[in-house]
Each structure stands twice: as C-alpha cells, then as structure tokens.
Amino acid sequence: MLRLPRFSYLRPASVAEAVAMLADHGDRSSVIAGGTDLLPKMKRRQVQPTVLVGIAHLEALSHRETTASGAVEIGASRTLTSVLKDAELAHHQPGYAQAAGLVSSPALRNTGTVGGNLCVDTRCNYYDMSEEWRTASGSCLKTGGELCRLAPSSPRCWAISSSDTAPIAVALGATAVVAGPEGEREVPVASLYRDDGNAHLALGRGEILTRLRLPAPDGWRSSYVKLRRRSSMDFPLAGAAVALKIDRGVVEGCRLVLGAVASQPVELSDLVHGLVGQPLDEEAIEEVASGASRLAKPLDNADLSYVWRKRMVKEIVARAFRQAATSEVAAVP
Amino acid sequence: MSTSREWVGRRLGTVPGGGEDGDGAFQVVGKAMPRVDAVSKVTGATVYADDLSFPGTLHCVLLRSPLPHARIRCIDVQEAAGLPDVVAVLTGAAMPTRFGVSPSSEEEQALAADKVRYVGEPVAAVAARDEATAREACKMIQVDYELLEPVTSIDQALEVPMDEPIHAASKDGNVHRLASLEFGDVDEGFAASDHVREDVFFYEGSNHLAMEEHSATAIFSDGQLTVWSSTQSPHSVHRALSSVLGLPMRRVRVVATPHGGGFGGKVDPCSHEIVVAKLAMITGRPVKCTLTREEVFYNHRGRHPVLMWVRTGVTQDGRIRAMHFRTALDGGAHASLGAATTYYTGALQPATYDLPAYRFEGCRVFTNKAPCGPKRGHGTPQPRFALELHLDKLAEDLGMDPVELRRRNYVRPNSRTVNGLRITSCAIEKVTDEVLAASGFSRRERRDGHGQGFAVSAYLCGAGTPMYLNRMPHSEVSLKVDRGGVTVFCGATDIGQGSDTVLATLVAEELGLERGDVRLVTGDTGLTPVDLGSYSSRVTFMAGNAAIEAARKMRATLVAAAAEHSGSRPAEMTVAGGKIGPLSFEQAVAAAEERYGTLGSVGSYAPPPSISASKYRGSAVGPSPAFSYSAAVVDLDADRVSGEVRVNKVWIAHDIGRALNPVLVRGQVEGGVYMGLGEALMEAQAYRNGLLHHPSVLEYKTPLSSDMPEIEQLLVEQPDPEGPYGAKEVGQGPLLPVVPAVVSAIHDALGVWVDEVPVTPEKILRALDAHAKGSDPRTGPRSFPEIPYPPCEKVALPDAASATL
Ligand SMILES: Cc1cc2nc3c(=O)[nH]c(=O)nc-3n(C[C@H](O)[C@H](O)[C@H](O)COP(=O)(O)OP(=O)(O)OC[C@H]3O[C@@H](n4cnc5c(N)ncnc54)[C@H](O)[C@@H]3O)c2cc1C
Ligand code: SF4
C-alpha cells in the first residue's frame, strides 16, 4: 500500500484562524477539506505539504441558504452528497446537482466537498502516478522538472482541469466567496481559474474558498453532460455545461462551458452568441456542437485517445443542449 | 501403456448414488450452501498474508529498476546500510541461483545482478525496522546502469537486437520459444476445401487485478525456514526457496495464507518471497514484504498480448477440412510459464472443433516489459477470441448460420482429437442449446445498434502433466480421525475459488457428516501432503478425487469397526446423518480407535495415461482428465455516433459435470464473465516509452459493479465419469466465450468488425469510418510478421486403438 508521508494536522476554530495558520506556515501548508484529492496525491508524493489545515469541520463553511432573491449559497465544506440530497437545489439548479452527482463514486461524494471539487488539482497521466513511476519517466514542469513530458517543446504545463462542478458553476454565472489575509472578496467562479496546468487556481496564498453562490434561476435552465469511460468513479474525459434561457422557443441567453479539455473550464461565448434571438432547433444545436468540438483541444494525457475525446465533445454538447432545453424551469420562490 | 500407479479415477468406479438418479441421494454434495469460511470472510476475521505480524518483524522494500533495459555496472548500498534502523541490505550477488516456475526456463534471479530487463524489476532489497525507513533507504542505493536499447514490440523482438538480446541464450533476435506442429495432412485438407479464409487478430495483455496485493513473511529459526505467502502454489515456492537458498526441501515450509484472489498472478515463485526468506536467514528476525498495487503490475505474469493468424479450409456445407493457426506472443522480460502458454495458444482448438488436419506454429518473444505468465484461461482466451470470430466470418462467407457452422464441427463425447487429446464427457451441444433457447439468439430483435453474439469454448479440468516431469501424484490427501474428530490435510490452496469448501463437502459426504464437522489443514507444505497448486482448474478434480479416495478408505475402516462392535454386517451399515449404522460417529471412531489407535488414511490422484495418445514436443500441454464446455450469448447496444458499448445481458451455459455446490459454481461463472467483459472492453496492460502506461487501479480500467449487466447462468449437469461425484472445472472456462461473443455482438449491431481487444469506442468509430468510406469495415491488425518457425514436426494421428479410448 502507498503510505502517507508524515504531516501535522491543524484544526482551526474559525475561518480567520485557518487563514492565519496558512499564512504562518506558508508554502509548507495546504488546506484540506474532504481530502479525497489531496491525500492520494500526498501518497504519490505529487505534493508534500507538511502541515494540513483542516476546514471540513468549520460550521461557517457548512451552511446552506437560499436568499430572498432565490440565490443559493452553499458552504465550501458541504459534501457533494449533501448537495445531491438537497431537493430544493436540484429543482432550482438541476445542472449543478447533476454535475455534483456525476463526481466519482458515492463513497467519494460522501467525503468530497463543494469547495474541494472546485479547487481540485489539474490532471495529467504523466503526473498522476507514484513517485517511483515518475522517477522512471523523469520529472516534468508540474513536479519541478525542466520540461513537459507531454509536449516537450512547450513552455507550459497542459494538465487538465478535471472538476465536474466547475464548468457548470461558470455557466450558471456563479460566484465564489473567498476569505484571505485581507478579508473577504467575492469573485466570479470563472475568474478562479487560470490557463496553466501548473498553477490553475487564481487564489492568493492563504486564501480559502468559503462559499459558492449560485444566482437565482430567473428562468434559466441548465444541464451538465459528462464523458467518462465507466459508469462511475472516473474523472471527466470531457464535460459540457449549458445554461439556457428560452422564451417561447427563442433563445434569450445562453452560456456553454467545456470541462476537461484544457487547464481551465473553457467558456465558448462567441460560439453561442449567435444563438440568441434564434429558435433552438436541432440544426442550431448541431452547429454549435460541431463548433465546440472544433475549438476543443484535448491532448494525449488522459484516458482513451484525444482524437476520440475531441470528436465526442460534439456529442456531449448536443446532449447538454437537448437536456437543458427540455428541462423544467424552476419557479422563482 | 504401463505405469506403476493404478489409475485413481477408474479405481473409484461409479459414484455411489451418482449418475442420473438425482441429487436426492446426497447429503451435502450439490446443495447450495455458503462457503465454509463465509462468516470469517465477510466479518473481516480472516487473517490474510498482510495481516500477519510477528514480534520483532522487519519490513522489506524492494528497489526496482527505473529502466527497461540496462546492464548493472555496480550497486552501492553503503549509504543505505548506514541509515539508522536499517538492518540488512541485499543485492542479487547474494542469490546467484536462477529459478523459474518451469524447470525448462529457470532464468530469473530474485534480485537482478547483471542486468535489468524491465521497468520494475527488483535489484535490491532493504530490511528495516519500519516500512518508511526501508523505503527511504532504497532511495539511497546507488545503481550504476549502462543503458541498452529496449525492445518493446513483437516486431522489434524479431529483428536483430540493436545492442544485445534481452537474454543471452535467445535465438533469432529475442525469440524465447518456437513451436511447429502438424497433425494430419494440412495441405491436402486445404486442397480439398471449397473455401479458404485467412484472418489476423490481436488480443491485448492484461493484469489479473486480484484485490489482494502479494505479501510474504519469513521466519528462520532453529535451522528451519517458514514462509507465509499469498501464493497459489506453495509447492512451487517451496521448490524455488530450497533451490535458491540452498536449503533441503525438508528444512523449508511454505504456508499459503487465505487469499484475496490469484487468477494466475500468484503461481510463479516471486522475488519478494525469496528475498524475505533470505533476509530472515541473514537477520534472524521475521521479515515481511507486501507489494503495492503498482508493484503487482510490475510483477505481473498476466495475460500475454498475442497476435494471431488463422487460415481455415471448409467444404461448401461447412465442414472444416484443415486449419492453420499461428501465434506470436509478447512475453515480456522473463520466461515464467511462457513456454506452456505458447503451446496453449494452439492446444485447445481441436478440443472444441473436430479438425481433421491442424497445423500450429507458435512463437514467444522476450521484450523489455513486465513478464507475462498465466492468467485465468492461460493462453487460451486469445486463440478462442480469434477462432470464434474467424468462424463467424467463415459462416458469413458461406451464407450459413454461425451456430450451425459450429455445430457441424463440434467435437463428440468419447473421442480422440487430432492432437491426441482424450475427450470424454462433453456437453458442447447441450450448452449451445441452452444458451440459444434462453437468449432467443435466433429470434433476436433487429434494431440499429443492437446486437447479440454467440461463442463457445472448451477448457481443461487440470493440466494432465505436472510443471516439472515426475510420475508422482499431482495431489495427495491424508485424513486423520481420532477423538478430536476429522482433519483433512491437503496441499490444495484456497485462492478464493472455494477449494476448502469442496474438500469439506466431499469428505463430509463420504463420512456422513456436516461440512462444519470437518477440520481443514490446507496449503501448508510442512503439514500437508503435496498438491501442485491452484492453477489450470485442477483442484476440484484432482484434490477432490484424492480426498474421496482417502475418505472412502476411512469410511471402510469405520464401517468395519462399527459393524463388529454392533454385531451387524458391514454391508448393512448406512453412513449418514452423523451415524455409522446404529452407532454415532463418535462411537464408531472409538470402536475403530480401540483397535487401530489413531486412524489415518491417504488418497492421491494422478491423471490416467490415456488422456494423451501422442508424444511430441509440447504434448504435455493440452491433455486433461476432462474438458468443460461453455457457451455464451452477449446482448448489447453499440452507439454508431460515439462508439460506446453498453452490455445489456449475458447468458452463459456451462458444462459443470456436477455442481458440488451451486453457490460456488455460480460465483466462479459470474467472475469469469466479469473478467471476460473487462478484457473485451477495457483492460490493457499498455506501455508508453517502455513504461507501463497506468499501473494504478483508477487508470487501469476494469468494469465497475455499476457497469455489469445482468448474467443468466445455465448450469448443465452431465456427470463426468472420472470427476469427483462427476464434477468438472468452472474456474476458467466461463471467461472464454464472453470475449468473442462481445465482439460478435458489436458486429451484429453495427456491421463492422473489431478484430482486436479491448474494443474501445475509438476502434469502433474507425471501423465505421472505414465502412462509410467504402473500405474494409474493420479495425484490427493488418498483417502477421515473418517468423522463423522451424519445419513442422509431423505428428502421427492417434492410432485406431487409442482413438476408441
Ligand atoms: C478515485 C477518484 C475519482 C475521482 N473522480 C472525480 C470526478 O469524477 N470528478 C471530479 O470532479 N473529481 C473527482 N475526484 C476528485 C475529488 O474526489 C473531488 O474533486 C472532490 O470533490 C474533492 O473534494 P475534497 O473536499 O475531497 O478535496 P480535498 O482533497 O480536500 O482538496 C482538494 C484541493 O483543493 C484544496 N481545497 C479544498 N477545499 C478548499 C477550499 N475551501 N478553499 C481553497 N482550497 C481548497 C485543497 O488544498 C486541495 O488542493 C476523484 C478522486 C478520486 C480519488
Ligand atoms: S502537461 Fe506536461 S508539465 Fe503538465 S503534468 Fe503533464 S507532463 Fe507534466
């Protein structure tokens, strides 16, 4: 069995204390929520924090609230399972609930959190391997080496954004509340991410994501379709998140975000721009889906071939549009 | 045929109460009951190899090669040895003796000393007070390597090596083994055929993926060595330890611990088993080593990737006149059982279909990859896949129903195959009928993307020849009865298949007891008589027969004593319900013990010589005391747009002879179907730049429970004349037809052939794309390489006398 390295575990009493602890310990420390992403990575020595600051127990991070306007706020440390059991949420934000339900397996969803899922590390099959394997293959940019094993001439890391909930959160226009040494700030989820596999999060040192805020449905429908090899457990090979507002058959607003085809969720606003003001028929869906597939640039660092993954982007985008178009529109409370 | 041993199977004669007159006559045989160890397994009480812990145990970690092919110039262990809490560091120099599971290819060293041949090959070992320290110390060992060009494919292995061959002894580049056999006149057969067809297929390698990683602990005390290991063959480990460590067999004891699965991955003696033993001898302390999942992928011994070419001539009415079958196996870096595997890729074609003339050419090459070896079905799933699809295509050529084509060529019960195999009981027709009837194959629904596929297969009930040549029994049982009750001693190893339950069932049946009354001591070379191991589906058949023989002798003793005690005639005594005649079992034992002291009886089993009629190079592979037959129909939907496949249902009929316990049988069938689906659709021990692509259970894809379709099992019970109570094997056979049936169903659904497993969505789309462009609607290998097979050894057909059995 791969064993965990030695580390100390700190249990802050508040978000502020957690932030202070992270500031204290700097680079040696890491936030741990459910640990379903972090701990396996530590076993493989991909990351080696010596101090873990636990946040799963913090009351302030497990709240759940629907505001008067109909926006839903979810504490970052709520489990994905609690999201699935949340009937109101499933009704208002079916796309988000769908995505949460497609993460890994029931056991991992019981432990994995909303915040952890948004922050989950990028993946690459040259990287998500044991220390021994990486010694045999040689290190890469993401493990302190000189070059990218996948694309040796590339100056950057292409590890894949692999969160299932990030694309839909971006599509829904969700915002994230972040606590840090300078206090709290609220940012669009989209701006949490950077197109760099080696530094995919735009969070400052010591910053903690405390809440996810999903805006009121306000007539928007949503859907998330995930491409994966098996019926459970597997990370996305591609994901398509669609948010759609249709009035009497005509598109009033539309957002399409792809997951797992780049180092961050990829919003294709130009592509869907033309849909607005048009009826959403099969022809329009096909055209957008083909366009998405053309724009998606998966690389050879995940399961199955990247040619097939690229081709399948068309299918999942079309499926997501069809699903969103036929989903119910939540009544504003 | 002369042999000093009487043939046990025959000696046992007909089974009492057996045959066709129903199960009513049996007390425990044939009853659906949980395994005897079910409660301890499900409550976690079972002590597996890694659960063992002795006071003062040192932990061992192996340093493995990061390079696929390199010479070892020198190994510097000084720094590692100086680390506090490190007790010993070991390198290959300390164990120069080479070993291997098969005596024909003893070329492995417990730790590589001169060169490394694959990434993951063990080169040094550290024993330390704890695992973390041992791991740390491994990193401090400096190995100076001289790089050699790696060989990573069959094609490359057939070329002249760039630097040097992987093994100095190999001929023709990196060829490990060549086989060329001809039975009957193949050229004449082709000449007499109305239609001849050729196809090329590829079957990817795969790992066993047993849930339990390998683990071993050794203790050396008072001049005796004891090793506890999760091995499938304590006997093989016993032999290897004795030879490498220079200890007489009588000073070595190997105990097979309860298993979390083997599937062939724990048949070979392994590096870590020998290393912990050596370290225990050096340090005088218990030493333990448990492999990580990644190390299990390196230790491997899994399914060989095999490229296959087959050519068959048939008459207009679908009778096969001749078949020519070629295989090329990518063996990885070591021999393992690969010589046998090579012959297995050719041996069983004639055990399913009556081939009047058959030529087989096989070739195994060495490559710089983890060593392949035996995996469930050992060398036969690959040719089965090729053969069944090839017959589907032949049927299409002839415009004939694929099942009908097969039926016209099925082997017959009580016949002799062209390669000399003895076929006795054979329910191939019946399993076909059952699976067709249940699935409605011939009336199947026709809608785009939906399909069904049919395939049939044969498998051995135990290899007829031991791995090393000898005339001793393959399995022995001794039975002890006294005031403490009944204890069965047998070397058979329960690797999860339930062999302990089978032994308890058979002995309980014979002695009129309940299974729980029988104490079992198994898989312990120090306490039990020999059994060759849990491989080739041999245990129920061989150990089962040995147990019956021992139990019947004991029963006769008890009956005689009880009869004398009660003044009745032995013939009048019934043995049932814990009673022997009018006496309770305990009273009968007391009566016998008064006369004889401790009661002991022994039984043993060796296959009858008549199982094989021809002698030729490789003739040890194939003969078996019985063959089981399986047929499957797979129902699936395949998506034209995505290439994704969803298996809806699998019907599988299996020729079990007699289900000694239907619960165990069904478990094995289900596991076989599962593994077959995995190999058909997902599993691949794949490499990239000489490195295993994904040695982890998340990245190495195997079906999840949520991917499994419904399985409908049809057990066909036609008792075998020599099997224990008529039983035959079930551990391996049911996997075989599943793989070709999946691919056949995909063809049925979409009209394209994917002549290569695993079938990925992309392979399906490539075939569909080719179809759309008007080219050959197929994905698969294009050609078969030029291989320097020697001239065929022409084997005379079995003579008329042996042909009549
Ligand atoms: C076998 C397996 C399969 C998986 N499959 C999927 C899948 O299909 N889809 C998918 O999306 N994920 C998958 N995951 C990844 C992971 O389980 C989930 O993403 C999960 O939701 C992560 O949540 P967590 O709370 O366990 O995160 P943790 O492991 O605790 O944290 C993950 C990362 O985020 C950081 N972090 C956590 N919380 C915060 C916070 N509030 N603020 C700032 N940083 C934070 C941590 O420091 C860490 O770097 C899988 C993991 C495994 C082991
Ligand atoms: S994309 Fe390149 S740099 Fe990034 S993890 Fe993969 S191999 Fe390393």
Short mmCIF file of N, CA and C in Angstrom, two decimals, chain B residues 522-628:
data_model
loop_
_atom_site.label_atom_id
_atom_site.label_comp_id
_atom_site.label_asym_id
_atom_site.label_seq_id
_atom_site.Cartn_x
_atom_site.Cartn_y
_atom_site.Cartn_z
N THR B 522 -4.85 -26.93 5.01
CA THR B 522 -4.55 -26.97 3.57
C THR B 522 -3.41 -26.02 3.23
N GLY B 523 -2.81 -26.26 2.07
CA GLY B 523 -1.83 -25.33 1.51
C GLY B 523 -0.65 -25.07 2.41
N ASP B 524 -0.15 -26.09 3.08
CA ASP B 524 0.97 -25.91 4.01
C ASP B 524 1.96 -27.03 3.75
N THR B 525 3.08 -26.70 3.12
CA THR B 525 3.99 -27.77 2.70
C THR B 525 4.63 -28.48 3.89
N GLY B 526 4.55 -27.88 5.07
CA GLY B 526 5.12 -28.53 6.25
C GLY B 526 4.15 -29.52 6.87
N LEU B 527 2.87 -29.30 6.70
CA LEU B 527 1.88 -30.13 7.38
C LEU B 527 1.07 -31.00 6.44
N THR B 528 0.95 -30.59 5.20
CA THR B 528 0.04 -31.30 4.31
C THR B 528 0.82 -32.03 3.22
N PRO B 529 0.25 -33.13 2.75
CA PRO B 529 0.88 -33.76 1.59
C PRO B 529 0.74 -32.85 0.38
N VAL B 530 1.48 -33.14 -0.64
CA VAL B 530 1.63 -32.21 -1.74
C VAL B 530 0.35 -32.03 -2.57
N ASP B 531 0.21 -30.81 -3.06
CA ASP B 531 -0.71 -30.55 -4.17
C ASP B 531 0.03 -29.55 -5.03
N LEU B 532 -0.07 -29.70 -6.34
CA LEU B 532 0.79 -28.88 -7.20
C LEU B 532 0.42 -27.41 -7.22
N GLY B 533 -0.81 -27.10 -6.86
CA GLY B 533 -1.16 -25.67 -6.81
C GLY B 533 -2.51 -25.40 -7.43
N SER B 534 -2.96 -24.16 -7.19
CA SER B 534 -4.26 -23.76 -7.73
C SER B 534 -4.05 -23.08 -9.06
N TYR B 535 -3.96 -23.87 -10.10
CA TYR B 535 -3.85 -23.36 -11.47
C TYR B 535 -4.47 -24.40 -12.38
N SER B 536 -4.69 -24.06 -13.61
CA SER B 536 -5.25 -24.96 -14.63
C SER B 536 -6.54 -25.66 -14.19
N SER B 537 -7.30 -25.03 -13.33
CA SER B 537 -8.59 -25.58 -12.90
C SER B 537 -8.48 -27.02 -12.46
N ARG B 538 -7.43 -27.33 -11.69
CA ARG B 538 -7.14 -28.72 -11.40
C ARG B 538 -7.62 -29.18 -10.01
N VAL B 539 -7.95 -28.22 -9.13
CA VAL B 539 -8.05 -28.57 -7.72
C VAL B 539 -9.27 -29.43 -7.39
N THR B 540 -10.45 -29.02 -7.84
CA THR B 540 -11.63 -29.82 -7.51
C THR B 540 -11.47 -31.22 -8.08
N PHE B 541 -10.99 -31.30 -9.30
CA PHE B 541 -10.86 -32.60 -9.96
C PHE B 541 -9.81 -33.46 -9.26
N MET B 542 -8.65 -32.91 -9.05
CA MET B 542 -7.54 -33.74 -8.57
C MET B 542 -7.55 -33.91 -7.05
N ALA B 543 -7.55 -32.78 -6.33
CA ALA B 543 -7.58 -32.89 -4.87
C ALA B 543 -8.91 -33.52 -4.45
N GLY B 544 -9.96 -33.22 -5.19
CA GLY B 544 -11.28 -33.78 -4.89
C GLY B 544 -11.25 -35.31 -4.97
N ASN B 545 -10.67 -35.83 -6.04
CA ASN B 545 -10.59 -37.29 -6.17
C ASN B 545 -9.70 -37.89 -5.09
N ALA B 546 -8.61 -37.19 -4.76
CA ALA B 546 -7.72 -37.70 -3.72
C ALA B 546 -8.46 -37.73 -2.37
N ALA B 547 -9.25 -36.70 -2.13
CA ALA B 547 -9.99 -36.63 -0.86
C ALA B 547 -11.03 -37.74 -0.79
N ILE B 548 -11.68 -37.98 -1.91
CA ILE B 548 -12.68 -39.06 -1.92
C ILE B 548 -12.01 -40.40 -1.63
N GLU B 549 -10.86 -40.61 -2.24
CA GLU B 549 -10.17 -41.89 -2.02
C GLU B 549 -9.82 -42.05 -0.53
N ALA B 550 -9.25 -41.02 0.04
CA ALA B 550 -8.87 -41.10 1.46
C ALA B 550 -10.11 -41.32 2.33
N ALA B 551 -11.18 -40.59 2.01
CA ALA B 551 -12.39 -40.66 2.83
C ALA B 551 -13.05 -42.03 2.71
N ARG B 552 -12.99 -42.60 1.52
CA ARG B 552 -13.62 -43.93 1.37
C ARG B 552 -12.86 -45.00 2.15
N LYS B 553 -11.55 -44.85 2.20
CA LYS B 553 -10.77 -45.82 3.00
C LYS B 553 -11.15 -45.66 4.47
N MET B 554 -11.26 -44.42 4.89
CA MET B 554 -11.61 -44.16 6.29
C MET B 554 -13.01 -44.68 6.59
N ARG B 555 -13.87 -44.46 5.68
CA ARG B 555 -15.26 -44.91 5.85
C ARG B 555 -15.29 -46.44 5.99
N ALA B 556 -14.51 -47.13 5.17
CA ALA B 556 -14.48 -48.59 5.24
C ALA B 556 -13.99 -49.05 6.62
N THR B 557 -12.94 -48.37 7.11
CA THR B 557 -12.42 -48.72 8.43
C THR B 557 -13.48 -48.51 9.51
N LEU B 558 -14.13 -47.37 9.43
CA LEU B 558 -15.14 -47.04 10.45
C LEU B 558 -16.33 -47.99 10.36
N VAL B 559 -16.72 -48.29 9.15
CA VAL B 559 -17.86 -49.19 8.97
C VAL B 559 -17.53 -50.58 9.53
N ALA B 560 -16.32 -51.04 9.22
CA ALA B 560 -15.95 -52.38 9.69
C ALA B 560 -15.94 -52.42 11.21
N ALA B 561 -15.34 -51.39 11.81
CA ALA B 561 -15.27 -51.37 13.27
C ALA B 561 -16.66 -51.26 13.89
N ALA B 562 -17.49 -50.43 13.30
CA ALA B 562 -18.84 -50.24 13.83
C ALA B 562 -19.65 -51.52 13.67
N ALA B 563 -19.45 -52.21 12.56
CA ALA B 563 -20.19 -53.44 12.31
C ALA B 563 -19.79 -54.48 13.36
N GLU B 564 -18.49 -54.57 13.57
CA GLU B 564 -18.02 -55.56 14.54
C GLU B 564 -18.56 -55.24 15.93
N HIS B 565 -18.49 -53.95 16.25
CA HIS B 565 -18.94 -53.50 17.57
C HIS B 565 -20.42 -53.81 17.79
N SER B 566 -21.21 -53.63 16.75
CA SER B 566 -22.65 -53.76 16.93
C SER B 566 -23.15 -55.12 16.44
N GLY B 567 -22.23 -55.95 16.02
CA GLY B 567 -22.60 -57.29 15.61
C GLY B 567 -23.44 -57.35 14.35
N SER B 568 -23.26 -56.34 13.48
CA SER B 568 -24.01 -56.41 12.22
C SER B 568 -23.03 -56.55 11.05
N ARG B 569 -23.57 -56.75 9.85
CA ARG B 569 -22.71 -56.92 8.69
C ARG B 569 -22.38 -55.57 8.07
N PRO B 570 -21.13 -55.35 7.66
CA PRO B 570 -20.76 -54.05 7.10
C PRO B 570 -21.69 -53.61 5.98
N ALA B 571 -22.14 -54.53 5.18
CA ALA B 571 -22.99 -54.16 4.04
C ALA B 571 -24.30 -53.54 4.48
N GLU B 572 -24.67 -53.82 5.72
CA GLU B 572 -25.97 -53.29 6.20
C GLU B 572 -25.84 -51.89 6.81
N MET B 573 -24.63 -51.43 6.93
CA MET B 573 -24.44 -50.17 7.63
C MET B 573 -24.67 -48.98 6.71
N THR B 574 -25.49 -48.04 7.16
CA THR B 574 -25.59 -46.80 6.40
C THR B 574 -24.70 -45.75 7.07
N VAL B 575 -24.16 -44.89 6.25
CA VAL B 575 -23.30 -43.83 6.77
C VAL B 575 -23.98 -42.51 6.41
N ALA B 576 -24.64 -41.92 7.38
CA ALA B 576 -25.37 -40.68 7.11
C ALA B 576 -25.80 -40.03 8.41
N GLY B 577 -26.01 -38.75 8.33
CA GLY B 577 -26.59 -38.02 9.46
C GLY B 577 -25.79 -38.14 10.74
N GLY B 578 -24.46 -38.24 10.63
CA GLY B 578 -23.63 -38.31 11.82
C GLY B 578 -23.67 -39.68 12.48
N LYS B 579 -24.15 -40.67 11.74
CA LYS B 579 -24.22 -42.03 12.30
C LYS B 579 -23.59 -43.02 11.34
N ILE B 580 -22.99 -44.05 11.94
CA ILE B 580 -22.49 -45.16 11.14
C ILE B 580 -23.21 -46.40 11.64
N GLY B 581 -24.15 -46.85 10.84
CA GLY B 581 -25.03 -47.92 11.29
C GLY B 581 -25.75 -47.46 12.53
N PRO B 582 -25.81 -48.29 13.56
CA PRO B 582 -26.56 -47.89 14.77
C PRO B 582 -25.73 -46.98 15.68
N LEU B 583 -24.42 -46.86 15.38
CA LEU B 583 -23.56 -46.08 16.27
C LEU B 583 -23.48 -44.61 15.84
N SER B 584 -23.25 -43.77 16.81
CA SER B 584 -22.96 -42.38 16.45
C SER B 584 -21.56 -42.36 15.85
N PHE B 585 -21.26 -41.28 15.13
CA PHE B 585 -19.93 -41.18 14.51
C PHE B 585 -18.85 -41.32 15.58
N GLU B 586 -19.03 -40.65 16.72
CA GLU B 586 -18.03 -40.72 17.79
C GLU B 586 -17.86 -42.15 18.29
N GLN B 587 -18.97 -42.86 18.45
CA GLN B 587 -18.88 -44.25 18.93
C GLN B 587 -18.14 -45.12 17.92
N ALA B 588 -18.42 -44.89 16.66
CA ALA B 588 -17.76 -45.67 15.62
C ALA B 588 -16.26 -45.39 15.63
N VAL B 589 -15.92 -44.10 15.80
CA VAL B 589 -14.50 -43.73 15.84
C VAL B 589 -13.84 -44.41 17.04
N ALA B 590 -14.53 -44.38 18.20
CA ALA B 590 -13.97 -45.00 19.40
C ALA B 590 -13.74 -46.49 19.16
N ALA B 591 -14.71 -47.13 18.53
CA ALA B 591 -14.59 -48.56 18.26
C ALA B 591 -13.38 -48.84 17.38
N ALA B 592 -13.19 -47.99 16.36
CA ALA B 592 -12.06 -48.19 15.45
C ALA B 592 -10.74 -47.83 16.13
N GLU B 593 -10.79 -46.78 16.94
CA GLU B 593 -9.56 -46.33 17.61
C GLU B 593 -9.09 -47.37 18.63
N GLU B 594 -10.06 -48.05 19.26
CA GLU B 594 -9.71 -49.13 20.20
C GLU B 594 -8.84 -50.17 19.50
N ARG B 595 -9.19 -50.42 18.26
CA ARG B 595 -8.47 -51.46 17.52
C ARG B 595 -7.16 -51.00 16.91
N TYR B 596 -7.20 -49.78 16.29
CA TYR B 596 -6.06 -49.36 15.46
C TYR B 596 -5.27 -48.19 16.03
N GLY B 597 -5.69 -47.57 17.09
CA GLY B 597 -5.06 -46.32 17.50
C GLY B 597 -5.53 -45.21 16.58
N THR B 598 -4.75 -44.15 16.49
CA THR B 598 -5.14 -43.03 15.62
C THR B 598 -5.44 -43.54 14.22
N LEU B 599 -6.53 -43.05 13.69
CA LEU B 599 -6.94 -43.54 12.38
C LEU B 599 -6.40 -42.62 11.29
N GLY B 600 -5.79 -43.21 10.33
CA GLY B 600 -5.28 -42.39 9.23
C GLY B 600 -5.58 -43.07 7.91
N SER B 601 -5.82 -42.26 6.91
CA SER B 601 -5.95 -42.84 5.56
C SER B 601 -5.41 -41.82 4.58
N VAL B 602 -5.01 -42.30 3.44
CA VAL B 602 -4.49 -41.37 2.44
C VAL B 602 -5.16 -41.64 1.10
N GLY B 603 -5.15 -40.61 0.28
CA GLY B 603 -5.66 -40.75 -1.08
C GLY B 603 -4.80 -39.90 -1.97
N SER B 604 -4.75 -40.22 -3.22
CA SER B 604 -3.96 -39.38 -4.12
C SER B 604 -4.54 -39.46 -5.52
N TYR B 605 -4.10 -38.56 -6.34
CA TYR B 605 -4.61 -38.53 -7.71
C TYR B 605 -3.52 -38.22 -8.71
N ALA B 606 -3.46 -39.01 -9.74
CA ALA B 606 -2.67 -38.69 -10.93
C ALA B 606 -3.56 -38.99 -12.12
N PRO B 607 -3.50 -38.15 -13.14
CA PRO B 607 -4.37 -38.39 -14.30
C PRO B 607 -3.98 -39.70 -14.98
N PRO B 608 -4.96 -40.37 -15.58
CA PRO B 608 -4.65 -41.62 -16.28
C PRO B 608 -3.80 -41.35 -17.52
N PRO B 609 -2.91 -42.25 -17.87
CA PRO B 609 -2.04 -42.04 -19.03
C PRO B 609 -2.82 -41.90 -20.33
N SER B 610 -3.99 -42.49 -20.40
CA SER B 610 -4.73 -42.49 -21.67
C SER B 610 -5.22 -41.10 -22.08
N ILE B 611 -5.06 -40.09 -21.22
CA ILE B 611 -5.57 -38.78 -21.61
C ILE B 611 -4.83 -38.21 -22.81
N SER B 612 -3.63 -38.73 -23.08
CA SER B 612 -2.96 -38.24 -24.27
C SER B 612 -2.47 -39.44 -25.08
N ALA B 613 -2.63 -39.37 -26.38
CA ALA B 613 -2.32 -40.52 -27.22
C ALA B 613 -1.08 -40.29 -28.06
N SER B 614 -0.59 -39.05 -28.11
CA SER B 614 0.54 -38.77 -28.99
C SER B 614 1.67 -38.17 -28.16
N LYS B 615 2.89 -38.44 -28.57
CA LYS B 615 4.05 -37.81 -27.92
C LYS B 615 4.73 -36.92 -28.95
N TYR B 616 4.87 -35.66 -28.60
CA TYR B 616 5.57 -34.72 -29.48
C TYR B 616 6.03 -33.57 -28.61
N ARG B 617 6.88 -32.71 -29.17
CA ARG B 617 7.34 -31.57 -28.39
C ARG B 617 6.13 -30.70 -28.06
N GLY B 618 5.86 -30.52 -26.80
CA GLY B 618 4.68 -29.73 -26.43
C GLY B 618 3.47 -30.58 -26.10
N SER B 619 3.61 -31.91 -26.21
CA SER B 619 2.42 -32.74 -25.99
C SER B 619 1.99 -32.76 -24.52
N ALA B 620 2.85 -32.22 -23.65
CA ALA B 620 2.44 -32.14 -22.24
C ALA B 620 1.35 -31.09 -22.06
N VAL B 621 1.21 -30.19 -23.01
CA VAL B 621 0.23 -29.12 -22.89
C VAL B 621 -1.04 -29.50 -23.63
N GLY B 622 -2.15 -29.53 -22.93
CA GLY B 622 -3.42 -29.84 -23.58
C GLY B 622 -4.13 -31.03 -22.95
N PRO B 623 -3.43 -32.15 -22.75
CA PRO B 623 -4.14 -33.30 -22.19
C PRO B 623 -4.69 -32.99 -20.80
N SER B 624 -5.88 -33.48 -20.54
CA SER B 624 -6.51 -33.23 -19.25
C SER B 624 -7.47 -34.38 -18.99
N PRO B 625 -7.69 -34.71 -17.74
CA PRO B 625 -8.62 -35.81 -17.45
C PRO B 625 -10.05 -35.52 -17.91
N ALA B 626 -10.39 -34.26 -18.11
CA ALA B 626 -11.73 -33.95 -18.62
C ALA B 626 -11.72 -32.53 -19.17
N PHE B 627 -12.67 -32.24 -20.03
CA PHE B 627 -12.84 -30.89 -20.57
C PHE B 627 -14.23 -30.38 -20.23
N SER B 628 -14.29 -29.10 -19.90
CA SER B 628 -15.60 -28.48 -19.68
C SER B 628 -15.90 -27.60 -20.88
#
